[in-house]
CSV table of C-alpha atoms in Angstrom, one decimal:
chain,number,residue,atom,x,y,z
A,16,UNK,CA,65.2,94.0,107.1
A,17,UNK,CA,62.0,94.2,109.1
A,18,UNK,CA,61.8,94.9,112.8
A,19,UNK,CA,61.2,91.3,113.7
A,20,UNK,CA,64.5,90.2,112.1
A,21,UNK,CA,66.3,93.0,113.8
A,22,UNK,CA,65.0,91.9,117.2
A,23,UNK,CA,66.0,88.3,116.3
A,24,UNK,CA,69.6,89.4,115.6
A,25,UNK,CA,69.8,91.3,118.8
A,26,UNK,CA,68.6,88.3,120.8
A,27,UNK,CA,70.9,86.0,118.9
A,28,UNK,CA,73.9,88.3,119.4
A,29,UNK,CA,73.3,88.3,123.1
A,30,UNK,CA,73.2,84.5,123.1
A,31,UNK,CA,76.6,84.4,121.3
A,32,UNK,CA,78.6,85.6,124.3
A,33,UNK,CA,80.8,83.7,124.4
A,34,UNK,CA,80.3,82.5,120.8
A,35,UNK,CA,81.4,79.1,119.6
A,36,UNK,CA,82.7,78.0,116.2
A,37,UNK,CA,80.2,75.6,114.7
A,38,UNK,CA,82.9,73.0,114.0
A,39,UNK,CA,83.4,72.7,117.8
A,40,UNK,CA,80.0,71.1,117.8
A,41,UNK,CA,81.6,68.2,116.0
A,42,UNK,CA,83.1,65.7,118.6
A,43,UNK,CA,85.8,64.7,116.1
A,44,UNK,CA,87.1,68.3,116.1
A,45,UNK,CA,87.1,68.4,119.9
A,46,UNK,CA,89.1,65.1,120.0
A,47,UNK,CA,91.6,66.3,117.4
A,48,UNK,CA,92.3,69.5,119.5
A,49,UNK,CA,92.9,67.4,122.6
A,50,UNK,CA,95.3,65.2,120.7
A,51,UNK,CA,97.1,68.3,119.5
A,52,UNK,CA,97.5,69.6,123.0
A,53,UNK,CA,98.4,66.3,124.7
A,54,UNK,CA,100.4,64.4,122.0
A,55,UNK,CA,101.8,66.8,119.4
A,56,UNK,CA,102.8,69.9,121.5
A,57,UNK,CA,105.1,68.1,124.0
A,58,UNK,CA,107.5,67.1,121.2
A,59,UNK,CA,107.2,70.1,118.9
A,60,UNK,CA,106.9,73.2,121.2
A,61,UNK,CA,108.7,74.4,124.3
A,62,UNK,CA,106.7,73.4,127.5
A,63,UNK,CA,106.4,77.0,128.7
A,64,UNK,CA,104.5,77.9,125.5
A,65,UNK,CA,101.9,75.2,125.6
A,66,UNK,CA,99.3,77.0,127.8
A,67,UNK,CA,99.6,80.3,125.9
A,68,UNK,CA,99.3,78.6,122.5
A,69,UNK,CA,96.2,76.7,123.4
A,70,UNK,CA,94.5,79.8,124.9
A,71,UNK,CA,95.2,81.6,121.6
A,72,UNK,CA,93.7,78.7,119.7
A,73,UNK,CA,90.5,78.9,121.8
A,74,UNK,CA,90.4,82.6,121.2
A,75,UNK,CA,90.8,82.1,117.5
A,76,UNK,CA,87.9,79.7,117.6
A,77,UNK,CA,85.7,82.2,119.5
A,78,UNK,CA,86.6,84.9,116.9
A,79,UNK,CA,84.0,83.3,114.7
A,80,UNK,CA,81.5,85.4,116.6
A,81,UNK,CA,82.8,88.2,114.5
A,82,UNK,CA,80.9,86.8,111.5
A,83,UNK,CA,78.2,89.4,110.7
A,84,UNK,CA,74.7,88.3,111.3
A,85,UNK,CA,72.7,88.7,108.1
A,86,UNK,CA,69.7,86.8,106.7
A,87,UNK,CA,71.5,86.5,103.4
A,88,UNK,CA,74.8,85.1,104.7
A,89,UNK,CA,74.8,83.8,108.3
A,90,UNK,CA,72.2,83.7,111.1
A,91,UNK,CA,74.2,81.6,113.6
A,92,UNK,CA,72.9,78.3,112.4
A,93,UNK,CA,73.7,75.7,109.7
A,94,UNK,CA,72.5,72.3,108.7
A,95,UNK,CA,74.3,69.0,109.3
A,96,UNK,CA,75.7,68.8,105.9
A,97,UNK,CA,77.4,72.2,106.1
A,98,UNK,CA,78.8,71.4,109.6
A,99,UNK,CA,80.2,68.1,108.2
A,100,UNK,CA,81.9,69.9,105.3
A,101,UNK,CA,83.4,72.6,107.6
A,102,UNK,CA,84.7,70.0,110.1
A,103,UNK,CA,86.2,67.8,107.4
A,104,UNK,CA,88.1,70.9,106.0
A,105,UNK,CA,89.4,71.8,109.5
A,106,UNK,CA,90.5,68.2,110.3
A,107,UNK,CA,92.2,67.9,106.9
A,108,UNK,CA,94.3,71.0,107.4
A,109,UNK,CA,95.2,70.2,111.0
A,110,UNK,CA,96.3,66.7,109.9
A,111,UNK,CA,98.4,68.3,107.2
A,112,UNK,CA,100.3,70.4,109.8
A,113,UNK,CA,100.9,67.5,112.2
A,114,UNK,CA,102.0,65.2,109.4
A,115,UNK,CA,104.6,67.7,108.3
A,116,UNK,CA,106.2,67.4,111.8
A,117,UNK,CA,106.8,71.1,111.9
A,118,UNK,CA,108.1,72.5,115.2
A,119,UNK,CA,108.6,75.7,117.2
A,120,UNK,CA,107.7,79.1,115.8
A,121,UNK,CA,107.0,77.8,112.3
A,122,UNK,CA,104.4,75.4,113.8
A,123,UNK,CA,102.7,78.3,115.6
A,124,UNK,CA,102.6,80.4,112.4
A,125,UNK,CA,101.1,77.6,110.3
A,126,UNK,CA,98.6,76.7,113.0
A,127,UNK,CA,97.1,80.2,113.3
A,128,UNK,CA,97.3,80.8,109.5
A,129,UNK,CA,95.2,77.6,109.2
A,130,UNK,CA,92.6,78.9,111.8
A,131,UNK,CA,92.2,82.2,109.9
A,132,UNK,CA,91.7,80.2,106.6
A,133,UNK,CA,89.2,77.9,108.2
A,134,UNK,CA,87.2,80.9,109.4
A,135,UNK,CA,86.9,82.1,105.9
A,136,UNK,CA,86.0,78.7,104.6
A,137,UNK,CA,83.3,78.3,107.2
A,138,UNK,CA,81.9,81.8,106.3
A,139,UNK,CA,81.7,80.7,102.7
A,140,UNK,CA,80.0,77.4,103.5
A,141,UNK,CA,77.5,79.2,105.7
A,142,UNK,CA,76.7,81.7,103.0
A,143,UNK,CA,76.2,79.0,100.4
A,144,UNK,CA,73.9,77.1,102.8
A,145,UNK,CA,71.9,80.3,103.4
A,146,UNK,CA,71.5,80.9,99.7
A,147,UNK,CA,70.7,77.4,98.5
A,148,UNK,CA,68.7,75.9,101.4
A,149,UNK,CA,68.3,78.3,104.2
A,150,UNK,CA,66.6,80.8,101.9
A,151,UNK,CA,63.4,78.9,102.4
A,152,UNK,CA,63.6,79.5,106.1
A,153,UNK,CA,64.9,83.0,106.5
A,154,UNK,CA,64.6,84.9,103.3
A,155,UNK,CA,62.5,83.5,100.5
A,156,UNK,CA,60.2,81.1,102.4
A,157,UNK,CA,57.4,80.1,100.1
A,158,UNK,CA,53.7,79.7,100.9
A,159,UNK,CA,53.2,76.8,103.3
A,160,UNK,CA,55.0,75.5,106.4
A,161,UNK,CA,58.5,74.2,106.0
A,162,UNK,CA,60.4,72.3,108.7
A,163,UNK,CA,64.2,72.1,108.7
A,164,UNK,CA,66.6,70.8,111.3
A,165,UNK,CA,69.4,73.3,112.1
A,166,UNK,CA,72.4,73.3,114.4
A,167,UNK,CA,72.7,76.5,116.4
A,168,UNK,CA,76.4,77.2,116.8
A,169,UNK,CA,76.2,79.1,120.1
A,170,UNK,CA,74.7,76.1,121.9
A,171,UNK,CA,75.6,73.2,119.6
A,172,UNK,CA,71.9,72.2,119.8
A,173,UNK,CA,69.8,70.7,117.0
A,174,UNK,CA,66.4,72.4,116.7
A,175,UNK,CA,63.6,72.1,114.2
A,176,UNK,CA,63.1,75.5,112.6
A,177,UNK,CA,59.6,76.1,111.2
A,178,UNK,CA,59.0,78.6,108.4
A,179,UNK,CA,55.4,79.5,108.6
A,180,UNK,CA,53.5,81.4,106.0
A,181,UNK,CA,50.0,81.0,104.5
A,182,UNK,CA,49.3,77.3,104.0
A,183,UNK,CA,47.0,78.1,101.1
A,184,UNK,CA,49.1,78.2,97.9
A,185,UNK,CA,46.2,79.4,95.7
A,186,UNK,CA,44.2,77.8,92.9
A,187,UNK,CA,45.4,76.3,89.6
A,188,UNK,CA,43.3,76.1,86.5
A,189,UNK,CA,43.5,72.7,84.7
A,190,UNK,CA,42.0,72.2,81.2
A,191,UNK,CA,41.8,68.8,79.7
A,192,UNK,CA,40.1,67.2,76.6
A,193,UNK,CA,37.5,64.5,77.0
A,194,UNK,CA,38.9,61.0,76.9
A,195,UNK,CA,42.4,62.2,77.8
A,196,UNK,CA,44.3,61.9,81.1
A,197,UNK,CA,44.0,64.5,83.9
A,198,UNK,CA,47.1,65.2,86.0
A,199,UNK,CA,47.0,67.2,89.2
A,200,UNK,CA,50.5,68.2,90.5
A,201,UNK,CA,50.8,69.1,94.2
A,202,UNK,CA,54.6,69.2,94.5
A,203,UNK,CA,56.4,72.4,95.2
A,204,UNK,CA,60.2,73.0,94.7
A,205,UNK,CA,60.9,73.2,98.5
A,206,UNK,CA,59.2,70.0,99.5
A,207,UNK,CA,62.3,67.9,99.0
A,208,UNK,CA,64.3,70.1,101.4
A,209,UNK,CA,61.6,70.1,104.1
A,210,UNK,CA,61.5,67.7,107.0
A,211,UNK,CA,58.5,66.2,108.9
A,212,UNK,CA,56.3,65.7,105.8
A,213,UNK,CA,53.9,62.8,105.6
A,214,UNK,CA,51.4,62.1,102.8
A,215,UNK,CA,49.8,63.9,99.9
A,216,UNK,CA,45.9,63.7,100.1
A,217,UNK,CA,43.7,64.5,97.1
A,218,UNK,CA,40.0,65.4,97.6
A,219,UNK,CA,37.1,66.0,95.3
A,220,UNK,CA,35.3,69.1,96.4
A,221,UNK,CA,31.5,69.4,95.7
A,222,UNK,CA,29.3,72.5,95.6
A,223,UNK,CA,27.9,72.0,99.1
A,224,UNK,CA,31.4,72.2,100.5
A,225,UNK,CA,31.6,68.4,101.1
A,226,UNK,CA,34.8,66.5,100.2
A,227,UNK,CA,35.6,63.0,99.2
A,228,UNK,CA,39.1,61.5,99.6
A,229,UNK,CA,40.3,60.2,96.3
A,230,UNK,CA,43.9,59.2,97.0
A,231,UNK,CA,46.5,59.4,99.8
A,232,UNK,CA,50.2,58.5,99.7
A,233,UNK,CA,53.8,59.7,99.0
A,234,UNK,CA,53.1,60.5,95.4
A,235,UNK,CA,52.5,64.2,94.8
A,236,UNK,CA,50.4,63.5,91.6
A,237,UNK,CA,46.8,62.5,91.0
A,238,UNK,CA,46.1,60.9,87.6
A,239,UNK,CA,42.6,60.2,86.2
A,240,UNK,CA,42.5,58.5,82.8
A,241,UNK,CA,39.9,59.0,80.1
A,242,UNK,CA,38.1,61.9,81.7
A,243,UNK,CA,34.5,62.8,81.0
A,244,UNK,CA,32.4,65.8,81.7
A,245,UNK,CA,31.7,64.3,85.2
A,246,UNK,CA,35.3,64.9,86.1
A,247,UNK,CA,35.1,68.6,85.7
A,248,UNK,CA,34.9,70.6,88.9
A,249,UNK,CA,37.0,71.5,92.0
A,250,UNK,CA,39.7,69.4,93.7
A,251,UNK,CA,42.0,70.0,96.7
A,252,UNK,CA,45.5,68.7,97.6
A,253,UNK,CA,46.9,68.7,101.1
A,254,UNK,CA,50.5,67.8,102.2
A,255,UNK,CA,50.5,66.7,105.8
A,256,UNK,CA,53.2,67.0,108.5
A,257,UNK,CA,54.1,65.1,111.6
A,258,UNK,CA,52.9,68.0,113.7
A,259,UNK,CA,49.4,69.5,113.7
A,260,UNK,CA,48.3,71.2,110.5
A,261,UNK,CA,49.2,70.7,106.8
A,262,UNK,CA,52.3,72.0,105.2
A,263,UNK,CA,50.7,72.9,101.8
A,264,UNK,CA,47.2,73.3,100.4
A,265,UNK,CA,46.6,73.7,96.7
A,266,UNK,CA,43.2,74.0,95.0
A,267,UNK,CA,42.5,72.8,91.4
A,268,UNK,CA,39.7,73.9,89.1
A,269,UNK,CA,39.3,71.4,86.2
A,270,UNK,CA,37.3,72.8,83.3
A,271,UNK,CA,37.3,73.2,79.6
A,272,UNK,CA,35.0,74.4,76.7
A,273,UNK,CA,31.4,74.2,77.8
A,274,UNK,CA,29.2,71.8,76.0
A,275,UNK,CA,25.9,70.5,77.4
A,276,UNK,CA,26.6,71.9,80.9
A,277,UNK,CA,28.4,74.9,82.4
A,278,UNK,CA,31.2,72.7,83.7
A,279,UNK,CA,32.7,70.2,81.3
A,280,UNK,CA,36.0,69.1,80.0
A,281,UNK,CA,37.1,70.0,76.5
A,282,UNK,CA,35.7,68.0,73.6
A,283,UNK,CA,37.6,65.3,71.9
A,284,UNK,CA,40.9,66.4,70.5
A,285,UNK,CA,40.8,66.3,66.6
A,286,UNK,CA,44.0,64.9,65.2
A,287,UNK,CA,44.6,65.0,61.4
A,288,UNK,CA,46.5,61.8,60.5
A,289,UNK,CA,48.0,61.1,57.1
A,290,UNK,CA,47.7,57.5,56.0
A,291,UNK,CA,50.7,55.5,55.0
A,292,UNK,CA,51.5,55.4,51.3
A,293,UNK,CA,50.5,51.7,50.9
A,294,UNK,CA,47.1,52.2,52.7
A,295,UNK,CA,44.0,52.9,50.5
A,296,UNK,CA,41.7,55.3,52.1
A,297,UNK,CA,37.9,55.3,51.9
A,298,UNK,CA,38.1,58.5,49.9
A,299,UNK,CA,40.3,56.9,47.3
A,300,UNK,CA,37.9,54.0,47.0
A,301,UNK,CA,34.9,56.3,46.5
A,302,UNK,CA,36.8,58.3,43.8
A,303,UNK,CA,37.7,55.2,42.0
A,304,UNK,CA,34.1,54.0,41.7
A,305,UNK,CA,32.1,55.2,38.6
A,306,UNK,CA,29.3,57.7,39.1
A,307,UNK,CA,25.7,56.6,38.4
A,308,UNK,CA,25.2,59.8,36.3
A,309,UNK,CA,28.1,59.2,34.0
A,310,UNK,CA,27.8,56.0,31.9
A,311,UNK,CA,30.9,54.3,31.0
A,312,UNK,CA,31.5,53.2,27.4
A,313,UNK,CA,33.6,50.1,27.0
A,314,UNK,CA,35.6,49.8,23.8
A,315,UNK,CA,36.0,46.1,22.8
A,316,UNK,CA,38.4,45.3,20.0
A,317,UNK,CA,38.5,41.9,18.3
A,318,UNK,CA,41.7,40.7,16.8
A,319,UNK,CA,41.3,38.4,13.6
A,320,UNK,CA,42.9,35.1,13.8
A,321,UNK,CA,45.9,34.4,11.6
A,322,UNK,CA,44.1,31.4,10.1
A,323,UNK,CA,41.3,33.5,8.5
A,324,UNK,CA,43.9,35.7,6.9
A,325,UNK,CA,45.6,32.8,5.2
A,326,UNK,CA,42.3,31.5,3.9
A,327,UNK,CA,41.4,34.7,2.2
A,328,UNK,CA,44.8,35.0,0.5
A,329,UNK,CA,44.4,31.5,-0.9
A,330,UNK,CA,40.9,32.3,-2.3
A,331,UNK,CA,42.2,35.4,-4.0
A,332,UNK,CA,45.1,33.4,-5.5
A,333,UNK,CA,42.7,30.8,-7.0
A,334,UNK,CA,40.4,33.5,-8.4
A,335,UNK,CA,43.4,35.2,-10.0
A,336,UNK,CA,44.5,31.9,-11.7
A,337,UNK,CA,41.0,31.3,-13.0
A,338,UNK,CA,40.7,34.8,-14.4
A,339,UNK,CA,44.1,34.6,-16.0
A,340,UNK,CA,43.2,31.2,-17.6
A,341,UNK,CA,39.9,32.5,-19.0
A,342,UNK,CA,41.6,35.5,-20.5
A,343,UNK,CA,44.1,33.4,-22.4
A,344,UNK,CA,41.4,31.0,-23.6
A,345,UNK,CA,39.4,33.8,-25.1
A,346,UNK,CA,42.4,35.3,-26.8
A,347,UNK,CA,43.5,32.0,-28.3
A,348,UNK,CA,40.0,30.9,-29.5
A,349,UNK,CA,39.2,33.6,-32.1
A,350,UNK,CA,42.7,33.4,-33.5
A,351,UNK,CA,42.4,29.6,-34.3
A,352,UNK,CA,39.0,30.0,-36.1
A,353,UNK,CA,40.4,32.7,-38.5
A,354,UNK,CA,43.1,30.4,-39.8
């Protein structure tokens, strides 16, 4: 740990005398302890022991100052949600004891066992808070200014803690194809846990250091549809706060493959699409058309009608009869003259 944090721990430890358990900052816990003293003790513990028991209860509560101060586990402060969880756990266990109607020495043993248990539970909740949320404030605070409301256990006071680092979160390179959508994202992971934030403002930054406000609002994104080469260049995003000064500044450089100028977006994206099976493409049409250099020979076949075939058979039959008759005539003729 650095010297600054060491000095912070020394100062905080000095303020914690006497220390107070954070759940005492909850008025419901204070009211429950008063009810315990005024309503439960008279019927469950000897009167001469009341004062001593309540002093020991107060001392047990003050023993929470023994929690080690460490930027990874506990720094003497928690958020409201952690306080509510710790108070609810304390009240639930105290009600369990009073509902059991336990008396005398057994009551005293259960009461102080419960206080030791609640101290461990509070330490666990504080450590979880420090790791999950408080890390942005005390350990892993990112670039920018983060505001968070914390409850300081020694004074039971709510204070806005500011984690201040460089507001400039660097430059992001954005490449986009022409006619596509450009998206500039200004949101950081810790923005949702910070308080006092206002609007996101997006600016177009020109070469002469002049700026033009493009959009302002709660949305952390800037979208530009169907970008062209004119959209290439520099942009800036700024997240405002209720106090003076922005929480985050992010620069964007929109660029792509150069064509025509030194700054331009990428050319159109070429997508190879396969046509559906039932769609005839232009290429298929051109392939189906005959080439001018290759003549096409068309074979035409004529089928003879059935009527012509019958006519020829009839002619052949008649000719056969005539030839047969002539042959018989010539054979019979010479034979008759000889007789």
